[in-house]
Amino acid sequence: MIEHLVGGLVLAGAFFMFLAALGVVRLPDLLTRMHATTKAATLGTALIMLAVALHFAEVAVVARAFGVILFIMMTAPVAAHVIGRAGYIVGARLWAGTVKDELKPHFDPLTRDLRSGTPAEEQERRPPDDPGAS
């Protein structure tokens, strides 16, 4: 019975990995590609590592498999965010169907300066004689 469960988990993991690869090939811009690879590949890897843990059923292997799952789930979204932000800063074009660009008001393409938009940062940017300064 365990063999069938392991086989199902490996097939499901391989299917999600295939979807991640398909997303990289078919999706129109960097940000949507990063979304596909982060979600699908993380889920695919987790399913395959669960299959490994079930197949071997040893404490050391199970601990390593869960360690891999935890590591990937913690690092993949952060890495995708950083890569997506770097792509935006270097000028990767957004898809024509993109509805919302939340970085646009905070990013200066000439200086490549990305402001956070926090009140403290806005206070620093005001000239000292600005009447709006408190």
mmCIF file of C-alpha atoms in Angstrom:
data_model
loop_
_atom_site.group_PDB
_atom_site.id
_atom_site.type_symbol
_atom_site.label_atom_id
_atom_site.label_comp_id
_atom_site.label_asym_id
_atom_site.label_seq_id
_atom_site.Cartn_x
_atom_site.Cartn_y
_atom_site.Cartn_z
ATOM 1 C CA MET A 1 0.000 0.000 0.000
ATOM 2 C CA ILE A 2 2.836 2.407 0.835
ATOM 3 C CA GLU A 3 4.315 1.807 -2.635
ATOM 4 C CA HIS A 4 1.118 3.110 -4.251
ATOM 5 C CA LEU A 5 1.122 6.197 -2.039
ATOM 6 C CA VAL A 6 4.800 6.850 -2.772
ATOM 7 C CA GLY A 7 4.177 6.403 -6.497
ATOM 8 C CA GLY A 8 1.218 8.794 -6.364
ATOM 9 C CA LEU A 9 3.249 11.424 -4.506
ATOM 10 C CA VAL A 10 6.132 11.150 -6.984
ATOM 11 C CA LEU A 11 3.740 11.453 -9.943
ATOM 12 C CA ALA A 12 1.958 14.425 -8.385
ATOM 13 C CA GLY A 13 5.306 16.084 -7.608
ATOM 14 C CA ALA A 14 6.542 15.472 -11.141
ATOM 15 C CA PHE A 15 3.298 16.926 -12.505
ATOM 16 C CA PHE A 16 3.735 20.132 -10.493
ATOM 17 C CA MET A 17 7.371 20.351 -11.592
ATOM 18 C CA PHE A 18 6.180 19.994 -15.184
ATOM 19 C CA LEU A 19 3.662 22.799 -14.600
ATOM 20 C CA ALA A 20 6.468 24.995 -13.255
ATOM 21 C CA ALA A 21 8.574 24.324 -16.355
ATOM 22 C CA LEU A 22 5.583 24.963 -18.588
ATOM 23 C CA GLY A 23 4.967 28.257 -16.772
ATOM 24 C CA VAL A 24 8.538 29.383 -17.441
ATOM 25 C CA VAL A 25 8.118 28.660 -21.140
ATOM 26 C CA ARG A 26 4.570 29.927 -21.680
ATOM 27 C CA LEU A 27 3.979 32.877 -19.354
ATOM 28 C CA PRO A 28 4.532 36.378 -20.762
ATOM 29 C CA ASP A 29 6.808 38.230 -18.333
ATOM 30 C CA LEU A 30 9.338 37.786 -15.549
ATOM 31 C CA LEU A 31 6.951 38.341 -12.657
ATOM 32 C CA THR A 32 4.371 35.775 -13.768
ATOM 33 C CA ARG A 33 7.137 33.292 -14.563
ATOM 34 C CA MET A 34 8.579 33.742 -11.092
ATOM 35 C CA HIS A 35 5.126 33.189 -9.611
ATOM 36 C CA ALA A 36 4.696 29.917 -11.507
ATOM 37 C CA THR A 37 8.098 28.562 -10.608
ATOM 38 C CA THR A 38 7.826 29.507 -6.949
ATOM 39 C CA LYS A 39 4.398 28.001 -6.324
ATOM 40 C CA ALA A 40 4.460 24.904 -8.521
ATOM 41 C CA ALA A 41 8.093 23.904 -8.045
ATOM 42 C CA THR A 42 7.873 24.312 -4.261
ATOM 43 C CA LEU A 43 4.791 22.118 -4.113
ATOM 44 C CA GLY A 44 6.332 19.567 -6.499
ATOM 45 C CA THR A 45 9.530 19.362 -4.483
ATOM 46 C CA ALA A 46 7.583 19.000 -1.235
ATOM 47 C CA LEU A 47 5.528 16.129 -2.643
ATOM 48 C CA ILE A 48 8.607 14.316 -3.926
ATOM 49 C CA MET A 49 10.381 14.762 -0.591
ATOM 50 C CA LEU A 50 7.320 13.375 1.206
ATOM 51 C CA ALA A 51 7.513 10.355 -1.079
ATOM 52 C CA VAL A 52 11.195 9.938 -0.202
ATOM 53 C CA ALA A 53 10.396 10.122 3.517
ATOM 54 C CA LEU A 54 7.646 7.506 3.186
ATOM 55 C CA HIS A 55 9.705 5.195 1.007
ATOM 56 C CA PHE A 56 12.761 5.030 3.240
ATOM 57 C CA ALA A 57 10.949 5.450 6.598
ATOM 58 C CA GLU A 58 14.173 6.004 8.540
ATOM 59 C CA VAL A 59 14.508 8.783 11.082
ATOM 60 C CA ALA A 60 17.581 10.324 9.436
ATOM 61 C CA VAL A 61 16.012 10.324 5.958
ATOM 62 C CA VAL A 62 12.658 11.649 7.190
ATOM 63 C CA ALA A 63 14.387 14.446 9.127
ATOM 64 C CA ARG A 64 16.420 15.442 6.073
ATOM 65 C CA ALA A 65 13.375 15.321 3.815
ATOM 66 C CA PHE A 66 11.408 17.583 6.138
ATOM 67 C CA GLY A 67 14.457 19.835 6.449
ATOM 68 C CA VAL A 68 14.567 20.174 2.661
ATOM 69 C CA ILE A 69 10.830 20.916 2.525
ATOM 70 C CA LEU A 70 11.128 23.571 5.241
ATOM 71 C CA PHE A 71 14.203 25.143 3.625
ATOM 72 C CA ILE A 72 12.580 25.364 0.197
ATOM 73 C CA MET A 73 9.306 26.742 1.550
ATOM 74 C CA MET A 74 11.188 29.448 3.427
ATOM 75 C CA THR A 75 13.673 30.442 0.724
ATOM 76 C CA ALA A 76 11.821 30.062 -2.594
ATOM 77 C CA PRO A 77 9.331 32.928 -2.060
ATOM 78 C CA VAL A 78 12.074 35.252 -0.808
ATOM 79 C CA ALA A 79 14.346 34.395 -3.728
ATOM 80 C CA ALA A 80 11.524 34.904 -6.228
ATOM 81 C CA HIS A 81 10.704 38.275 -4.664
ATOM 82 C CA VAL A 82 14.329 39.425 -4.868
ATOM 83 C CA ILE A 83 14.727 38.219 -8.455
ATOM 84 C CA GLY A 84 11.440 39.860 -9.464
ATOM 85 C CA ARG A 85 12.432 43.147 -7.835
ATOM 86 C CA ALA A 86 15.871 43.036 -9.482
ATOM 87 C CA GLY A 87 14.229 42.379 -12.840
ATOM 88 C CA TYR A 88 11.920 45.350 -12.328
ATOM 89 C CA ILE A 89 14.834 47.629 -11.409
ATOM 90 C CA VAL A 90 16.938 46.651 -14.435
ATOM 91 C CA GLY A 91 13.972 47.305 -16.696
ATOM 92 C CA ALA A 92 12.351 43.965 -17.478
ATOM 93 C CA ARG A 93 9.133 44.785 -19.306
ATOM 94 C CA LEU A 94 5.818 43.982 -17.727
ATOM 95 C CA TRP A 95 3.146 42.108 -19.646
ATOM 96 C CA ALA A 96 0.775 44.386 -21.590
ATOM 97 C CA GLY A 97 -2.144 42.959 -19.590
ATOM 98 C CA THR A 98 -0.661 43.950 -16.238
ATOM 99 C CA VAL A 99 -3.351 45.827 -14.330
ATOM 100 C CA LYS A 100 -1.476 47.161 -11.300
ATOM 101 C CA ASP A 101 2.114 48.347 -10.895
ATOM 102 C CA GLU A 102 2.611 49.150 -7.226
ATOM 103 C CA LEU A 103 6.314 49.976 -7.563
ATOM 104 C CA LYS A 104 5.855 52.649 -10.242
ATOM 105 C CA PRO A 105 5.202 55.593 -7.879
ATOM 106 C CA HIS A 106 8.181 54.609 -5.700
ATOM 107 C CA PHE A 107 10.738 53.942 -8.455
ATOM 108 C CA ASP A 108 12.763 56.531 -10.371
ATOM 109 C CA PRO A 109 13.962 54.891 -13.610
ATOM 110 C CA LEU A 110 16.636 57.554 -14.236
ATOM 111 C CA THR A 111 18.450 57.153 -10.930
ATOM 112 C CA ARG A 112 17.162 53.619 -10.279
ATOM 113 C CA ASP A 113 16.264 54.795 -6.785
ATOM 114 C CA LEU A 114 13.540 52.751 -5.103
ATOM 115 C CA ARG A 115 11.865 54.561 -2.205
ATOM 116 C CA SER A 116 9.891 52.711 0.424
ATOM 117 C CA GLY A 117 7.279 55.454 0.798
ATOM 118 C CA THR A 118 7.371 55.361 4.587
ATOM 119 C CA PRO A 119 6.549 58.594 6.472
ATOM 120 C CA ALA A 120 10.089 58.771 7.895
ATOM 121 C CA GLU A 121 11.573 58.616 4.412
ATOM 122 C CA GLU A 122 9.200 61.298 3.146
ATOM 123 C CA GLN A 123 10.207 63.501 6.113
ATOM 124 C CA GLU A 124 13.893 63.133 5.158
ATOM 125 C CA ARG A 125 13.185 64.138 1.558
ATOM 126 C CA ARG A 126 11.426 67.410 2.449
ATOM 127 C CA PRO A 127 13.498 70.572 2.360
ATOM 128 C CA PRO A 128 13.995 72.155 5.798
ATOM 129 C CA ASP A 129 12.009 75.276 4.872
ATOM 130 C CA ASP A 130 9.029 73.266 3.647
ATOM 131 C CA PRO A 131 5.860 74.533 5.404
ATOM 132 C CA GLY A 132 4.435 70.984 5.364
ATOM 133 C CA ALA A 133 7.291 69.754 7.552
ATOM 134 C CA SER A 134 6.446 69.414 11.209
#
